[in-house]
PDB file of C-alpha atoms in Angstrom:
ATOM      1  CA  UNK A   1       0.013   0.021  -0.010  1.00  0.00           C
ATOM      2  CA  UNK A   2       1.295   3.489  -0.853  1.00  0.00           C
ATOM      3  CA  UNK A   3       2.682   5.464   2.124  1.00  0.00           C
ATOM      4  CA  UNK A   4      -0.060   7.631   3.633  1.00  0.00           C
ATOM      5  CA  UNK A   5       2.291  10.554   4.092  1.00  0.00           C
ATOM      6  CA  UNK A   6       3.180  10.530   0.423  1.00  0.00           C
ATOM      7  CA  UNK A   7      -0.521  10.445  -0.541  1.00  0.00           C
ATOM      8  CA  UNK A   8      -1.294  13.272   1.871  1.00  0.00           C
ATOM      9  CA  UNK A   9       1.549  15.465   0.587  1.00  0.00           C
ATOM     10  CA  UNK A  10       0.521  14.752  -2.961  1.00  0.00           C
ATOM     11  CA  UNK A  11      -3.122  15.732  -2.348  1.00  0.00           C
ATOM     12  CA  UNK A  12      -2.028  18.851  -0.537  1.00  0.00           C
ATOM     13  CA  UNK A  13       0.185  19.820  -3.478  1.00  0.00           C
ATOM     14  CA  UNK A  14      -2.582  19.064  -5.932  1.00  0.00           C
ATOM     15  CA  UNK A  15      -5.016  21.213  -3.989  1.00  0.00           C
ATOM     16  CA  UNK A  16      -2.460  24.027  -4.304  1.00  0.00           C
ATOM     17  CA  UNK A  17      -2.433  23.595  -8.063  1.00  0.00           C
ATOM     18  CA  UNK A  18       0.706  21.459  -8.418  1.00  0.00           C
ATOM     19  CA  UNK A  19       1.298  18.111 -10.072  1.00  0.00           C
ATOM     20  CA  UNK A  20      -0.041  16.085 -12.905  1.00  0.00           C
ATOM     21  CA  UNK A  21      -3.655  15.000 -12.611  1.00  0.00           C
ATOM     22  CA  UNK A  22      -2.929  11.624 -14.130  1.00  0.00           C
ATOM     23  CA  UNK A  23      -0.105  10.994 -11.670  1.00  0.00           C
ATOM     24  CA  UNK A  24      -2.258  12.107  -8.746  1.00  0.00           C
ATOM     25  CA  UNK A  25      -5.144   9.889  -9.792  1.00  0.00           C
ATOM     26  CA  UNK A  26      -2.799   6.889 -10.107  1.00  0.00           C
ATOM     27  CA  UNK A  27      -1.388   7.509  -6.669  1.00  0.00           C
ATOM     28  CA  UNK A  28      -4.863   7.847  -5.114  1.00  0.00           C
ATOM     29  CA  UNK A  29      -5.952   4.654  -6.809  1.00  0.00           C
ATOM     30  CA  UNK A  30      -2.786   2.802  -5.663  1.00  0.00           C
ATOM     31  CA  UNK A  31      -3.326   4.028  -2.113  1.00  0.00           C
ATOM     32  CA  UNK A  32      -6.945   2.980  -2.170  1.00  0.00           C
ATOM     33  CA  UNK A  33      -8.032   6.500  -1.078  1.00  0.00           C
ATOM     34  CA  UNK A  34     -11.800   7.060  -1.252  1.00  0.00           C
ATOM     35  CA  UNK A  35     -12.433   9.721   1.460  1.00  0.00           C
ATOM     36  CA  UNK A  36     -10.586  12.963   2.258  1.00  0.00           C
ATOM     37  CA  UNK A  37     -11.089  14.424   5.736  1.00  0.00           C
ATOM     38  CA  UNK A  38     -10.376  18.189   5.493  1.00  0.00           C
ATOM     39  CA  UNK A  39      -9.015  19.668   8.690  1.00  0.00           C
ATOM     40  CA  UNK A  40      -7.448  23.032   9.523  1.00  0.00           C
ATOM     41  CA  UNK A  41      -3.966  21.973  10.593  1.00  0.00           C
ATOM     42  CA  UNK A  42      -1.497  19.444  11.848  1.00  0.00           C
ATOM     43  CA  UNK A  43      -2.768  19.395  15.430  1.00  0.00           C
ATOM     44  CA  UNK A  44      -6.073  18.073  14.091  1.00  0.00           C
ATOM     45  CA  UNK A  45      -4.282  15.446  12.056  1.00  0.00           C
ATOM     46  CA  UNK A  46      -2.262  14.283  15.102  1.00  0.00           C
ATOM     47  CA  UNK A  47      -5.415  14.012  17.178  1.00  0.00           C
ATOM     48  CA  UNK A  48      -7.301  12.028  14.544  1.00  0.00           C
ATOM     49  CA  UNK A  49      -4.435   9.677  14.031  1.00  0.00           C
ATOM     50  CA  UNK A  50      -4.176   9.023  17.803  1.00  0.00           C
ATOM     51  CA  UNK A  51      -7.935   8.553  18.106  1.00  0.00           C
ATOM     52  CA  UNK A  52      -7.981   6.197  15.178  1.00  0.00           C
ATOM     53  CA  UNK A  53      -5.426   4.042  17.081  1.00  0.00           C
ATOM     54  CA  UNK A  54      -7.728   4.103  20.131  1.00  0.00           C
ATOM     55  CA  UNK A  55     -10.639   2.903  17.982  1.00  0.00           C
ATOM     56  CA  UNK A  56      -8.450   0.207  16.487  1.00  0.00           C
ATOM     57  CA  UNK A  57      -8.971   1.749  13.158  1.00  0.00           C
ATOM     58  CA  UNK A  58      -6.290   2.058  10.455  1.00  0.00           C
ATOM     59  CA  UNK A  59      -7.343   5.110   8.404  1.00  0.00           C
ATOM     60  CA  UNK A  60      -5.459   4.079   5.281  1.00  0.00           C
ATOM     61  CA  UNK A  61      -6.979   0.611   5.381  1.00  0.00           C
ATOM     62  CA  UNK A  62     -10.366   2.302   5.400  1.00  0.00           C
ATOM     63  CA  UNK A  63      -9.446   4.384   2.353  1.00  0.00           C
ATOM     64  CA  UNK A  64      -9.272   7.569   4.401  1.00  0.00           C
ATOM     65  CA  UNK A  65      -6.726  10.354   4.113  1.00  0.00           C
ATOM     66  CA  UNK A  66      -6.714  13.254   6.614  1.00  0.00           C
ATOM     67  CA  UNK A  67      -5.644  16.400   4.855  1.00  0.00           C
ATOM     68  CA  UNK A  68      -4.435  19.426   6.897  1.00  0.00           C
ATOM     69  CA  UNK A  69      -5.212  22.490   4.836  1.00  0.00           C
ATOM     70  CA  UNK A  70      -3.000  25.112   6.519  1.00  0.00           C
ATOM     71  CA  UNK A  71      -6.053  27.161   7.593  1.00  0.00           C
ATOM     72  CA  UNK A  72      -9.832  26.863   7.208  1.00  0.00           C
ATOM     73  CA  UNK A  73      -9.844  29.563   4.540  1.00  0.00           C
ATOM     74  CA  UNK A  74      -8.346  27.005   2.164  1.00  0.00           C
ATOM     75  CA  UNK A  75     -11.374  24.679   2.340  1.00  0.00           C
ATOM     76  CA  UNK A  76     -12.895  25.960  -0.925  1.00  0.00           C
ATOM     77  CA  UNK A  77      -9.802  25.145  -2.963  1.00  0.00           C
ATOM     78  CA  UNK A  78      -9.352  21.726  -1.275  1.00  0.00           C
ATOM     79  CA  UNK A  79     -13.007  20.788  -1.662  1.00  0.00           C
ATOM     80  CA  UNK A  80     -13.020  21.725  -5.330  1.00  0.00           C
ATOM     81  CA  UNK A  81      -9.754  19.988  -6.219  1.00  0.00           C
ATOM     82  CA  UNK A  82     -10.252  16.800  -4.138  1.00  0.00           C
ATOM     83  CA  UNK A  83     -14.017  16.405  -4.071  1.00  0.00           C
ATOM     84  CA  UNK A  84     -16.598  15.616  -6.752  1.00  0.00           C
ATOM     85  CA  UNK A  85     -15.570  18.369  -9.249  1.00  0.00           C
ATOM     86  CA  UNK A  86     -11.916  17.242  -9.049  1.00  0.00           C
ATOM     87  CA  UNK A  87     -10.537  13.872  -8.038  1.00  0.00           C
ATOM     88  CA  UNK A  88     -14.026  12.628  -7.037  1.00  0.00           C
ATOM     89  CA  UNK A  89     -13.142  11.754  -3.478  1.00  0.00           C
ATOM     90  CA  UNK A  90     -15.833  11.638  -0.835  1.00  0.00           C
ATOM     91  CA  UNK A  91     -15.442  14.663   1.437  1.00  0.00           C
ATOM     92  CA  UNK A  92     -15.775  14.984   5.166  1.00  0.00           C
ATOM     93  CA  UNK A  93     -14.351  17.588   7.421  1.00  0.00           C
ATOM     94  CA  UNK A  94     -13.775  18.724  11.040  1.00  0.00           C
ATOM     95  CA  UNK A  95     -13.866  22.393  11.933  1.00  0.00           C
ATOM     96  CA  UNK A  96     -14.480  24.929  14.677  1.00  0.00           C
ATOM     97  CA  UNK A  97     -17.926  26.521  14.967  1.00  0.00           C
ATOM     98  CA  UNK A  98     -16.655  29.836  13.693  1.00  0.00           C
ATOM     99  CA  UNK A  99     -15.340  28.064  10.542  1.00  0.00           C
ATOM    100  CA  UNK A 100     -18.613  26.269   9.719  1.00  0.00           C
ATOM    101  CA  UNK A 101     -19.828  28.878   7.164  1.00  0.00           C
ATOM    102  CA  UNK A 102     -16.606  28.456   5.099  1.00  0.00           C
ATOM    103  CA  UNK A 103     -16.998  24.672   5.047  1.00  0.00           C
ATOM    104  CA  UNK A 104     -20.737  24.884   4.298  1.00  0.00           C
ATOM    105  CA  UNK A 105     -20.094  27.100   1.242  1.00  0.00           C
ATOM    106  CA  UNK A 106     -17.154  25.019   0.009  1.00  0.00           C
ATOM    107  CA  UNK A 107     -19.016  21.749   0.334  1.00  0.00           C
ATOM    108  CA  UNK A 108     -22.110  23.137  -1.355  1.00  0.00           C
ATOM    109  CA  UNK A 109     -20.008  24.377  -4.293  1.00  0.00           C
ATOM    110  CA  UNK A 110     -18.298  21.029  -4.544  1.00  0.00           C
ATOM    111  CA  UNK A 111     -21.522  19.058  -4.449  1.00  0.00           C
ATOM    112  CA  UNK A 112     -20.588  17.361  -1.177  1.00  0.00           C
ATOM    113  CA  UNK A 113     -23.205  16.840   1.571  1.00  0.00           C
ATOM    114  CA  UNK A 114     -23.270  19.261   4.507  1.00  0.00           C
ATOM    115  CA  UNK A 115     -23.774  16.287   6.814  1.00  0.00           C
ATOM    116  CA  UNK A 116     -20.135  15.443   6.200  1.00  0.00           C
ATOM    117  CA  UNK A 117     -18.964  18.472   8.234  1.00  0.00           C
ATOM    118  CA  UNK A 118     -18.487  17.867  11.944  1.00  0.00           C
ATOM    119  CA  UNK A 119     -18.151  20.861  14.280  1.00  0.00           C
ATOM    120  CA  UNK A 120     -16.241  21.542  17.441  1.00  0.00           C
ATOM    121  CA  UNK A 121     -17.776  24.144  19.726  1.00  0.00           C
ATOM    122  CA  UNK A 122     -14.648  26.317  20.213  1.00  0.00           C
ATOM    123  CA  UNK A 123     -11.911  24.127  18.763  1.00  0.00           C
ATOM    124  CA  UNK A 124     -10.599  20.568  18.985  1.00  0.00           C
ATOM    125  CA  UNK A 125      -8.430  21.341  22.007  1.00  0.00           C
ATOM    126  CA  UNK A 126     -11.461  22.610  23.916  1.00  0.00           C
ATOM    127  CA  UNK A 127     -13.391  19.421  23.129  1.00  0.00           C
ATOM    128  CA  UNK A 128     -10.529  17.161  24.304  1.00  0.00           C
ATOM    129  CA  UNK A 129      -9.940  19.185  27.501  1.00  0.00           C
ATOM    130  CA  UNK A 130     -13.627  19.229  28.383  1.00  0.00           C
ATOM    131  CA  UNK A 131     -14.019  15.478  28.059  1.00  0.00           C
ATOM    132  CA  UNK A 132     -10.708  14.576  29.818  1.00  0.00           C
ATOM    133  CA  UNK A 133     -11.056  17.276  32.526  1.00  0.00           C
ATOM    134  CA  UNK A 134      -8.282  19.718  33.471  1.00  0.00           C
ATOM    135  CA  UNK A 135      -6.802  17.577  36.254  1.00  0.00           C
ATOM    136  CA  UNK A 136      -6.217  14.755  33.744  1.00  0.00           C
ATOM    137  CA  UNK A 137      -4.754  17.116  31.240  1.00  0.00           C
ATOM    138  CA  UNK A 138      -2.512  18.514  33.988  1.00  0.00           C
ATOM    139  CA  UNK A 139      -1.156  15.000  34.603  1.00  0.00           C
ATOM    140  CA  UNK A 140      -0.243  14.762  30.971  1.00  0.00           C
ATOM    141  CA  UNK A 141       1.322  18.230  31.049  1.00  0.00           C
ATOM    142  CA  UNK A 142       3.351  17.232  34.082  1.00  0.00           C
ATOM    143  CA  UNK A 143       4.479  13.939  32.438  1.00  0.00           C
ATOM    144  CA  UNK A 144       5.649  16.000  29.426  1.00  0.00           C
ATOM    145  CA  UNK A 145       7.757  18.267  31.621  1.00  0.00           C
ATOM    146  CA  UNK A 146       5.533  21.346  31.030  1.00  0.00           C
ATOM    147  CA  UNK A 147       4.131  21.754  34.514  1.00  0.00           C
ATOM    148  CA  UNK A 148       6.331  24.756  35.409  1.00  0.00           C
ATOM    149  CA  UNK A 149       5.543  26.633  32.210  1.00  0.00           C
ATOM    150  CA  UNK A 150       1.835  25.858  32.848  1.00  0.00           C
ATOM    151  CA  UNK A 151       1.907  27.195  36.373  1.00  0.00           C
ATOM    152  CA  UNK A 152       3.796  30.325  35.220  1.00  0.00           C
ATOM    153  CA  UNK A 153       1.179  30.911  32.524  1.00  0.00           C
ATOM    154  CA  UNK A 154      -1.743  30.663  34.983  1.00  0.00           C
ATOM    155  CA  UNK A 155      -0.173  33.343  37.220  1.00  0.00           C
ATOM    156  CA  UNK A 156       0.091  35.894  34.405  1.00  0.00           C
ATOM    157  CA  UNK A 157      -2.131  38.932  35.059  1.00  0.00           C
ATOM    158  CA  UNK A 158      -3.542  38.756  31.511  1.00  0.00           C
ATOM    159  CA  UNK A 159      -4.993  35.299  32.359  1.00  0.00           C
ATOM    160  CA  UNK A 160      -6.840  36.408  35.514  1.00  0.00           C
ATOM    161  CA  UNK A 161     -10.527  35.462  35.595  1.00  0.00           C
ATOM    162  CA  UNK A 162     -10.354  32.775  32.942  1.00  0.00           C
ATOM    163  CA  UNK A 163     -11.741  29.327  33.716  1.00  0.00           C
ATOM    164  CA  UNK A 164      -9.235  26.467  34.212  1.00  0.00           C
ATOM    165  CA  UNK A 165     -10.505  24.885  30.991  1.00  0.00           C
ATOM    166  CA  UNK A 166      -9.977  28.111  28.992  1.00  0.00           C
ATOM    167  CA  UNK A 167      -6.535  28.614  30.539  1.00  0.00           C
ATOM    168  CA  UNK A 168      -5.476  25.143  29.530  1.00  0.00           C
ATOM    169  CA  UNK A 169      -6.768  25.625  26.000  1.00  0.00           C
ATOM    170  CA  UNK A 170      -4.817  28.861  25.636  1.00  0.00           C
ATOM    171  CA  UNK A 171      -1.670  27.394  27.196  1.00  0.00           C
ATOM    172  CA  UNK A 172      -1.603  24.670  24.507  1.00  0.00           C
ATOM    173  CA  UNK A 173      -1.382  27.343  21.890  1.00  0.00           C
ATOM    174  CA  UNK A 174       1.397  29.452  23.431  1.00  0.00           C
ATOM    175  CA  UNK A 175       4.397  27.575  21.908  1.00  0.00           C
ATOM    176  CA  UNK A 176       4.987  26.442  18.360  1.00  0.00           C
ATOM    177  CA  UNK A 177       4.400  22.732  17.963  1.00  0.00           C
ATOM    178  CA  UNK A 178       2.703  22.351  21.339  1.00  0.00           C
ATOM    179  CA  UNK A 179      -0.830  21.985  19.905  1.00  0.00           C
ATOM    180  CA  UNK A 180       0.404  19.277  17.583  1.00  0.00           C
ATOM    181  CA  UNK A 181       2.131  17.364  20.354  1.00  0.00           C
ATOM    182  CA  UNK A 182      -0.775  17.647  22.758  1.00  0.00           C
ATOM    183  CA  UNK A 183      -3.413  16.959  20.049  1.00  0.00           C
ATOM    184  CA  UNK A 184      -1.857  13.497  19.859  1.00  0.00           C
ATOM    185  CA  UNK A 185      -1.385  13.031  23.590  1.00  0.00           C
ATOM    186  CA  UNK A 186      -4.844  14.139  24.661  1.00  0.00           C
ATOM    187  CA  UNK A 187      -6.611  12.123  21.962  1.00  0.00           C
ATOM    188  CA  UNK A 188      -4.618   9.053  22.932  1.00  0.00           C
ATOM    189  CA  UNK A 189      -5.681   9.541  26.580  1.00  0.00           C
ATOM    190  CA  UNK A 190      -9.376   9.384  25.827  1.00  0.00           C
ATOM    191  CA  UNK A 191     -11.472   6.498  27.071  1.00  0.00           C
ATOM    192  CA  UNK A 192     -12.966   4.897  23.900  1.00  0.00           C
ATOM    193  CA  UNK A 193     -16.315   5.146  25.598  1.00  0.00           C
ATOM    194  CA  UNK A 194     -15.968   8.895  26.183  1.00  0.00           C
ATOM    195  CA  UNK A 195     -15.057  10.658  22.934  1.00  0.00           C
ATOM    196  CA  UNK A 196     -16.114  14.207  22.090  1.00  0.00           C
ATOM    197  CA  UNK A 197     -19.317  14.182  20.103  1.00  0.00           C
ATOM    198  CA  UNK A 198     -17.906  15.715  16.863  1.00  0.00           C
ATOM    199  CA  UNK A 199     -15.046  13.238  16.818  1.00  0.00           C
ATOM    200  CA  UNK A 200     -17.304  10.308  17.554  1.00  0.00           C
ATOM    201  CA  UNK A 201     -19.670  11.289  14.787  1.00  0.00           C
ATOM    202  CA  UNK A 202     -16.819  11.764  12.317  1.00  0.00           C
ATOM    203  CA  UNK A 203     -15.398   8.315  12.974  1.00  0.00           C
ATOM    204  CA  UNK A 204     -18.866   6.771  12.829  1.00  0.00           C
ATOM    205  CA  UNK A 205     -19.271   8.328   9.336  1.00  0.00           C
ATOM    206  CA  UNK A 206     -15.988   7.025   7.939  1.00  0.00           C
TER     207      UNK A 206
END
């Protein structure tokens, strides 16, 4: 089976307007890709890959490729190039509530069903923190050696009055690469019986 990373990089390049359509179609066929899950960035990809492992699901074996778009504003281009008007892949997506209108318009233009878009209330990190609980996330933060930066962050005057959940969500976004690392770690820590609703619905639809 073709390497998933190669397929993902090829689809990303194709969405940006690069590559030969014939070569892309051959690679997609060789990789058995039938569904593209459009997500904003690499932290979403890390979380979905970890969650797939928790479900005992191998995404590539299911013909699924998760495509980080480098920002929700790119969903129109990705939906058009990868979906029914382009490569003909089935489209699904995971987004934040504020990004839903971009996805709805892009999926409608591409002829993909709106039911394929799954929505996090604030963002994916908020969903994971809410289900796990801040004490559990703090245990993971401590295990990763980030407890001192976390406590320093919570004492900053600018963070006064925020809920523990909101503080943790903001902390995860304060350092480059941290959201990606913790996206994987928090998703891997989930009990398979307690998964955030949008993630559970997404995996049920794959």
